[in-house]
Coordinates of C-alpha atoms and ligand atoms in Angstrom, one line a residue:
X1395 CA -13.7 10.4 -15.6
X1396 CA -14.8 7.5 -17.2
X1397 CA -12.7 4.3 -15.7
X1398 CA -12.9 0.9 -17.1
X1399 CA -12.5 -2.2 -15.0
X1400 CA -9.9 -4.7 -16.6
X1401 CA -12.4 -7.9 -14.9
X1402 CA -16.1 -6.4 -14.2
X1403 CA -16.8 -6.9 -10.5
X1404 CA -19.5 -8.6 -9.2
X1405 CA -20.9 -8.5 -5.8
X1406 CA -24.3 -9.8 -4.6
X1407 CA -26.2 -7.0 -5.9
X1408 CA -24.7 -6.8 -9.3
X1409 CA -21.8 -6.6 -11.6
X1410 CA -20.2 -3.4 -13.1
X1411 CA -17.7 -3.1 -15.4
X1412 CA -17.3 0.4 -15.1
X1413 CA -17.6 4.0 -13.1
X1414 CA -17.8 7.2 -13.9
X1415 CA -16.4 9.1 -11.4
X1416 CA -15.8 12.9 -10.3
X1417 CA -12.6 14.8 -10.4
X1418 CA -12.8 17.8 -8.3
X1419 CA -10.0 20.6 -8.2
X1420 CA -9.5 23.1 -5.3
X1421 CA -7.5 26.5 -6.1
X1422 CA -5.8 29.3 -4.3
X1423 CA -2.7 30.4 -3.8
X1424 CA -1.5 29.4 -7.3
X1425 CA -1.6 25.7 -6.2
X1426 CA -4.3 23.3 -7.2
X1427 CA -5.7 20.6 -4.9
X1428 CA -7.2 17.3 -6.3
X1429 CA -9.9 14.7 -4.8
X1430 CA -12.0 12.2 -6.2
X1431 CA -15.2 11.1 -6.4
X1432 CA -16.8 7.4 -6.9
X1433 CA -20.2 6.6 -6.7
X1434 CA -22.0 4.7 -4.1
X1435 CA -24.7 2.9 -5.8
X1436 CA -27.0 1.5 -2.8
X1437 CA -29.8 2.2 -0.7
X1438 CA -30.7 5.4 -2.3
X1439 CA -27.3 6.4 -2.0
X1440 CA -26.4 8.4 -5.1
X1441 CA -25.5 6.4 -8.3
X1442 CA -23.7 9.4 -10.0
X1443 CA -20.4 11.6 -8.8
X1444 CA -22.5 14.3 -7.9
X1445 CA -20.8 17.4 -9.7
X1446 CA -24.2 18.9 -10.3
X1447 CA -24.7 19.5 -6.1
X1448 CA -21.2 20.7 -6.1
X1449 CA -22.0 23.5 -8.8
X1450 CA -24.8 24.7 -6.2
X1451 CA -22.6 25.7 -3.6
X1452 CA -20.7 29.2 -3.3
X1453 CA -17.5 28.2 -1.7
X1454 CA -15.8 31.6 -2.9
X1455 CA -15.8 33.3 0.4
X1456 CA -13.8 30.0 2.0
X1457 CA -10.2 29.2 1.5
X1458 CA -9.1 25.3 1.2
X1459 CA -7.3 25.9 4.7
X1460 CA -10.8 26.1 5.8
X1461 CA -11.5 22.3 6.4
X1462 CA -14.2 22.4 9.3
X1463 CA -16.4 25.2 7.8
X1464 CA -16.2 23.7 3.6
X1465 CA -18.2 20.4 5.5
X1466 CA -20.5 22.6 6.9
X1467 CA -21.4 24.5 3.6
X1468 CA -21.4 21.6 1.6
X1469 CA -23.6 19.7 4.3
X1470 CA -26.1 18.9 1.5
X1471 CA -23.5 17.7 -1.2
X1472 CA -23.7 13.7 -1.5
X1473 CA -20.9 11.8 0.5
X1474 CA -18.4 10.9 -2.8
X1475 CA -18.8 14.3 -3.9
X1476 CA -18.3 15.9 -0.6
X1477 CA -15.2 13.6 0.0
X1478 CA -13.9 14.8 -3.0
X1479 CA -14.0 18.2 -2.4
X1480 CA -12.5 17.9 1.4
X1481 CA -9.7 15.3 -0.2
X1482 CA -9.1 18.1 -2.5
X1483 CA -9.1 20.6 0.2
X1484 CA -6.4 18.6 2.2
X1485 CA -3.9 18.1 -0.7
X1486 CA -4.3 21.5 -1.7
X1487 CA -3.0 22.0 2.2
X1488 CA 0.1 19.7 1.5
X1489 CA 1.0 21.4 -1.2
X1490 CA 0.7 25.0 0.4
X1491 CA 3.2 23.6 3.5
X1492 CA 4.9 21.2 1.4
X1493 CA 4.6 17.9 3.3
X1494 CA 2.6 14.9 2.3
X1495 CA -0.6 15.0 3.8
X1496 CA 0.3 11.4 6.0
X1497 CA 2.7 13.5 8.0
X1498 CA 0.9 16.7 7.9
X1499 CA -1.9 14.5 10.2
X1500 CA 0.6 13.5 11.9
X1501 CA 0.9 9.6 10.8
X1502 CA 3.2 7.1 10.0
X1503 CA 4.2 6.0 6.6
X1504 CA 3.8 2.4 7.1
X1505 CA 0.3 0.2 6.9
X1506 CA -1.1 -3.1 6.6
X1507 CA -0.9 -5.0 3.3
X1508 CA -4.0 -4.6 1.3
X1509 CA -6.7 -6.7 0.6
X1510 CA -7.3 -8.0 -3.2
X1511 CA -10.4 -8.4 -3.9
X1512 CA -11.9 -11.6 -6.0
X1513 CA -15.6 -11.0 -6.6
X1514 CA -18.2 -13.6 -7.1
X1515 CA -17.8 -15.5 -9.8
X1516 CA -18.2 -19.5 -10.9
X1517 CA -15.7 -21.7 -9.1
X1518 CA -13.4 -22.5 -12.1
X1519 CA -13.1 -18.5 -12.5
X1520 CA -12.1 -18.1 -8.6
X1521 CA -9.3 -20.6 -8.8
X1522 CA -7.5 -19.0 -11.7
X1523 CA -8.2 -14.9 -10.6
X1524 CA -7.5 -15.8 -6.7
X1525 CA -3.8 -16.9 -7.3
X1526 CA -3.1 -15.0 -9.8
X1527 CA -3.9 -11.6 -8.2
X1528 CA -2.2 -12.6 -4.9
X1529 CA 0.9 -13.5 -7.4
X1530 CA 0.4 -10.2 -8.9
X1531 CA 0.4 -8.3 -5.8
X1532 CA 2.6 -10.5 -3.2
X1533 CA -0.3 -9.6 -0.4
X1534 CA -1.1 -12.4 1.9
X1535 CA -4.6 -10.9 1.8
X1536 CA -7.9 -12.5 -0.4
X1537 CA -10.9 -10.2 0.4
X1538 CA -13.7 -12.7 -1.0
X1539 CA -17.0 -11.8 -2.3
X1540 CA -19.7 -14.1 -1.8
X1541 CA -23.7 -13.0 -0.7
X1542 CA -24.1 -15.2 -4.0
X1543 CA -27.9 -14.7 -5.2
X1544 CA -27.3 -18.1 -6.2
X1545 CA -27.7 -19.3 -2.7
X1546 CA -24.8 -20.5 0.0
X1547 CA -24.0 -23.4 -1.8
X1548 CA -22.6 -21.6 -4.2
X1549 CA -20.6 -19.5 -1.6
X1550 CA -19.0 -22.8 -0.2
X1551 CA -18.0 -23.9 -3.5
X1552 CA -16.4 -20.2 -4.2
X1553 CA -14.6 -20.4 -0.6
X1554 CA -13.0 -23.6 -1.1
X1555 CA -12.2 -23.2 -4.7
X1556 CA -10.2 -20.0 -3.4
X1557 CA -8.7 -21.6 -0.3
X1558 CA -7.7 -24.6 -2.8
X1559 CA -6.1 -22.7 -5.4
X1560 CA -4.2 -20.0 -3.2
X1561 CA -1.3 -20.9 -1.2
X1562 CA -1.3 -21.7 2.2
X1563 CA 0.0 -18.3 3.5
X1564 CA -3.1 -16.8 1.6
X1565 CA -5.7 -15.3 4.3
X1566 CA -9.2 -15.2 3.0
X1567 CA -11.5 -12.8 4.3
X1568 CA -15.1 -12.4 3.2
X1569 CA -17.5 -9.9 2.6
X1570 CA -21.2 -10.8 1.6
X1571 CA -22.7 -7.4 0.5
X1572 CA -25.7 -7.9 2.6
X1573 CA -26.2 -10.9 0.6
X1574 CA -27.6 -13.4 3.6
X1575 CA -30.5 -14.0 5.3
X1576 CA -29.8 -14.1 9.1
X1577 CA -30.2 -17.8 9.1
X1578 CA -28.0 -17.4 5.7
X1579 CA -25.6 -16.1 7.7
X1580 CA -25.6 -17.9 11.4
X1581 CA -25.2 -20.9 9.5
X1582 CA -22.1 -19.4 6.8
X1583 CA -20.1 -17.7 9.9
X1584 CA -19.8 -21.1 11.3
X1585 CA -19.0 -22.6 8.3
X1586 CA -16.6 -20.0 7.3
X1587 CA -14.7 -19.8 10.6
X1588 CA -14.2 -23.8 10.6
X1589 CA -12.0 -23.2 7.4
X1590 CA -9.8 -20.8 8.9
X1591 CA -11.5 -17.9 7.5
X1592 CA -10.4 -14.2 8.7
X1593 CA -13.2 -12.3 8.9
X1594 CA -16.6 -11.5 7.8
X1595 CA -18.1 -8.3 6.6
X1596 CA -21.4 -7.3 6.1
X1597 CA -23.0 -10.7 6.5
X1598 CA -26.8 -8.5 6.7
X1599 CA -28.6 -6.3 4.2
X1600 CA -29.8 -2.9 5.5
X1601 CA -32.7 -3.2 7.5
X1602 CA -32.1 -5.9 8.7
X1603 CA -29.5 -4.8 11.7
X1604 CA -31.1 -6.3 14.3
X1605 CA -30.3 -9.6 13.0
X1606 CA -26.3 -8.8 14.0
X1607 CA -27.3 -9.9 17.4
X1608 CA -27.6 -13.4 16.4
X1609 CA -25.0 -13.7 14.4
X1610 CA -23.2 -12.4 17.2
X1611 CA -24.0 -15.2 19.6
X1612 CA -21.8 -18.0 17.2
X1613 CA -19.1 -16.0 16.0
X1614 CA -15.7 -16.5 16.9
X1615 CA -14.2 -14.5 14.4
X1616 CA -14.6 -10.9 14.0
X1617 CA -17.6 -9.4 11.9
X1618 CA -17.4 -6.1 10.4
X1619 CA -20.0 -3.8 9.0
X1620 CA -19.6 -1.7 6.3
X1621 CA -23.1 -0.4 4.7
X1622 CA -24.5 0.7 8.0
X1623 CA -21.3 2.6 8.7
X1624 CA -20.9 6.4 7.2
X1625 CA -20.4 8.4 9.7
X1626 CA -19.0 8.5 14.0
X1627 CA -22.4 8.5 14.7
X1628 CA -23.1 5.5 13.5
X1629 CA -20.4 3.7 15.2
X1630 CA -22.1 4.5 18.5
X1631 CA -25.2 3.1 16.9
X1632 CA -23.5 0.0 16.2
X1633 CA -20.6 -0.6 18.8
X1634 CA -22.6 -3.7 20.5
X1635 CA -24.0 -5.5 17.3
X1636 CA -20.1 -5.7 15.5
X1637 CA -16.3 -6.4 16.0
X1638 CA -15.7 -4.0 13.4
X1639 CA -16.2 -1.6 11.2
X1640 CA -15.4 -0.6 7.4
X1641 CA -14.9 3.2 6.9
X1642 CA -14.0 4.4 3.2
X1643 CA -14.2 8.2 2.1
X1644 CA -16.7 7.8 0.1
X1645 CA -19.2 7.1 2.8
X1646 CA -17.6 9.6 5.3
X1647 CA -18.3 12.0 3.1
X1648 CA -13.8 13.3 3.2
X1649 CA -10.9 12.4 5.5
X1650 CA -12.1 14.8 8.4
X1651 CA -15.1 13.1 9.2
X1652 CA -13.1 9.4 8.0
X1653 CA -11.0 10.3 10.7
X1654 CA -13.7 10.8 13.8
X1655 CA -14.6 7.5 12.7
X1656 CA -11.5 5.7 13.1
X1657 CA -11.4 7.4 16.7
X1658 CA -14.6 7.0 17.8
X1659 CA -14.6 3.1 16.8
X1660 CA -11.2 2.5 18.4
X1661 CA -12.8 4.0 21.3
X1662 CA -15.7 1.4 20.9
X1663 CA -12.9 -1.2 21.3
X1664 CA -13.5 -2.0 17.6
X1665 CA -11.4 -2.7 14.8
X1666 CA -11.1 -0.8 12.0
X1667 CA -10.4 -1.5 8.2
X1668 CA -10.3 1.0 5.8
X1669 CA -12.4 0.6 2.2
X1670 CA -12.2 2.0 -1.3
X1671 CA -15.7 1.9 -3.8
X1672 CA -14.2 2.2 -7.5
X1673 CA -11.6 5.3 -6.9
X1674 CA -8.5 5.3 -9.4
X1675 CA -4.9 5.8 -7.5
X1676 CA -6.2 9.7 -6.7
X1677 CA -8.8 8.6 -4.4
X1678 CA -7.1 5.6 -3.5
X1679 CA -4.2 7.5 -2.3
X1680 CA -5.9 9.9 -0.3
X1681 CA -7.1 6.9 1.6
X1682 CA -3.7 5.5 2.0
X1683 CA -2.4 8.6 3.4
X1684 CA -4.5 7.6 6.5
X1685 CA -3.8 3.5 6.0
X1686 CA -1.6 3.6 9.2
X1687 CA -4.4 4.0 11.4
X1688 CA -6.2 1.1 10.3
X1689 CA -5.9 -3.3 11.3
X1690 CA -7.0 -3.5 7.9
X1691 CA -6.2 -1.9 4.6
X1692 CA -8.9 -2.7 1.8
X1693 CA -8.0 -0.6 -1.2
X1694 CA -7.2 -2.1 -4.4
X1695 CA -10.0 -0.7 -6.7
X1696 CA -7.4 1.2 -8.9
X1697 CA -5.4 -2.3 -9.6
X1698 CA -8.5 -3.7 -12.0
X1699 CA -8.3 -0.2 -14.0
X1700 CA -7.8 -0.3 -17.8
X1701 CA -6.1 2.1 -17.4
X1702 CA -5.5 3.9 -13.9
X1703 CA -5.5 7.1 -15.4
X1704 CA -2.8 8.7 -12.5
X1705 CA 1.0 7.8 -11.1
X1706 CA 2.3 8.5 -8.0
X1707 CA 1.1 5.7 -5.6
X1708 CA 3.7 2.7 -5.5
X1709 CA 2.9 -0.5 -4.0
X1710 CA 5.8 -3.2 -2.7
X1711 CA 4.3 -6.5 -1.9
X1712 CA 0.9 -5.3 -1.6
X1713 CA 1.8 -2.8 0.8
X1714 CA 0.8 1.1 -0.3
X1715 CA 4.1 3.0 -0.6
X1716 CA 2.8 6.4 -0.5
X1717 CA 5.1 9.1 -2.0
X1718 CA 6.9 11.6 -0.1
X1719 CA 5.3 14.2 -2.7
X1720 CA 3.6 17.0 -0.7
X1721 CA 0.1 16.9 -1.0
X1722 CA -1.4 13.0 -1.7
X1723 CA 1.3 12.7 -4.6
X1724 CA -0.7 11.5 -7.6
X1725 CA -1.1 13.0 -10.9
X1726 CA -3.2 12.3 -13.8
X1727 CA -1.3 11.2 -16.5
Ligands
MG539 MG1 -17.7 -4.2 2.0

């Protein structure tokens, strides 16, 4: 699939203005089973969906039932693509028993509001896009880009043109891509939690993880990581440097592992959000499907499609509504 955004998204690495992402389709039983895949696009992390990897595994012996042992043979298949296949494999399952997949893992309907995102852009752009897409959406929620190359001068004028411009009920939370220095960002986390910001997310590049502990030392509002985080694992690695921690499927690599996550954090005594990359409503509502178990719902990608090329997943005030459609309950249109 080739997806257009409506606005191209910038983030402190760089702008796109579209994806081309991976459908993937699971069979048996006469039923099909969709997931999605969008591309990563960091760190080494692969840039395309990754149906070529796919192509090199023999899953023919393996029915989509078989959850635990499809991760294991596709082990070696990129995260997006692997999360597309396992997605796949678990709306294939809702279809077989006919219940959407939230209640087939045994979860509630209900979640947070999402996040909309507003990504970096000059000042005059932020205080047009940040009310209108709150307007648009009727979430409370402003997730705001900064990690501006342009330095934190920039960021502060971004920040208060948002906080300006949105209503008072707007919350702002930020995420900086990695885009600070640590002094960068000891010195923007107390800025940014003297105005009432939310939260922070990924103040740090990678390698440079150590730095959280400092950071750590002047914050009073939670920080969450999100580009060291793809796997339970790495929670444990983390628990100590961060308040929380951003998990999206992409990353994990499907919902099983998405789900150890969520646990193992929670365990941590950590908060949990979970994230989108540039999924349309397929991928978007296999994330949903978990939503209830996160503090934080991020996942608005498929609103700044031109067009979102599936139906199924409603939203009420910013809030997911996800259909009672066995299976995740989208469709390509
Ligand atoms: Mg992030």
């Amino acid at each position: 699939l080739t997806l257009k955004r409506k606005r191209p998204l910038t983030i402190s690495r760089g702008t796109s203005g579209e994806s081309e992402n991976l459908l993937v389709t699971v069979s048996a039983d006469g039923i099909d089973g969709t997931g999605e895949s969008a591309p990563i696009g960091y760190a080494g992390q692969e840039t395309k969906a990754g149906a070529n990897e796919l192509a090199l595994v023999d899953f023919r012996s393996l029915s989509p039932w078989q959850i635990a042992e499809i991760e294991q043979a596709a082990n070696e298949v990129s995260s997006s693509a692997k999360s597309a296949l396992i997605c796949a494999c678990y709306d294939w399952l809702g279809k077989r028993v006919q219940l959407p997949v939230y209640k087939l893992l045994g979860l509630s309907r209900g979640q947070q509001q999402t996040s909309i995102t507003v990504g970096i852009n000059p000042p005059e752009v932020v205080s047009e896009l940040a009310p209108q897409l709150i307007r648009e959406t009727g979430t409370p929620f402003l997730k705001l880009k900064l990690g501006n190359p342009a330095g934190v001068d920039a960021d502060k004028e971004s920040f208060s043109a948002a906080r300006e411009a949105c209503p008072a009920a707007t919350r702002i939370r930020v995420d900086a891509n990695g885009g600070w220095t640590v002094s960068d960002a000891v010195h923007m986390v107390a800025w940014l939690q003297e105005r009432g910001c939310d939260y922070l997310e990924q103040p740090l590049p990678i390698g440079s993880e150590e730095g959280l502990a400092e950071i750590r030392k002047v914050r009073t509002i939670p920080v969450f990581i999100d580009e060291y985080i793809s796997s339970a694992k790495d929670v444990v690695k983390f628990a100590g440097l961060c308040d929380g921690v951003n998990v999206k499927l992409m990353k994990s690599g499907g919902l099983a592992e998405a789900l150890r996550i969520v646990h193992v954090a929670r365990a941590h005594g950590l908060q949990t959000m979970i994230g989108c990359f540039g999924e349309s409503s397929i991928g978007i509502s296999a994330a949903a499907a978990m939503g209830s178990l996160f503090d934080h719902v991020d996942l608005d990608s498929h609103l700044n499609l031109d067009p979102d090329p599936a139906v199924g997943l409603a939203m009420e005030n910013g809030r997911h509504m996800l259909s009672e459609e066995p299976g995740f309950g989208t469709h390509l249109v």
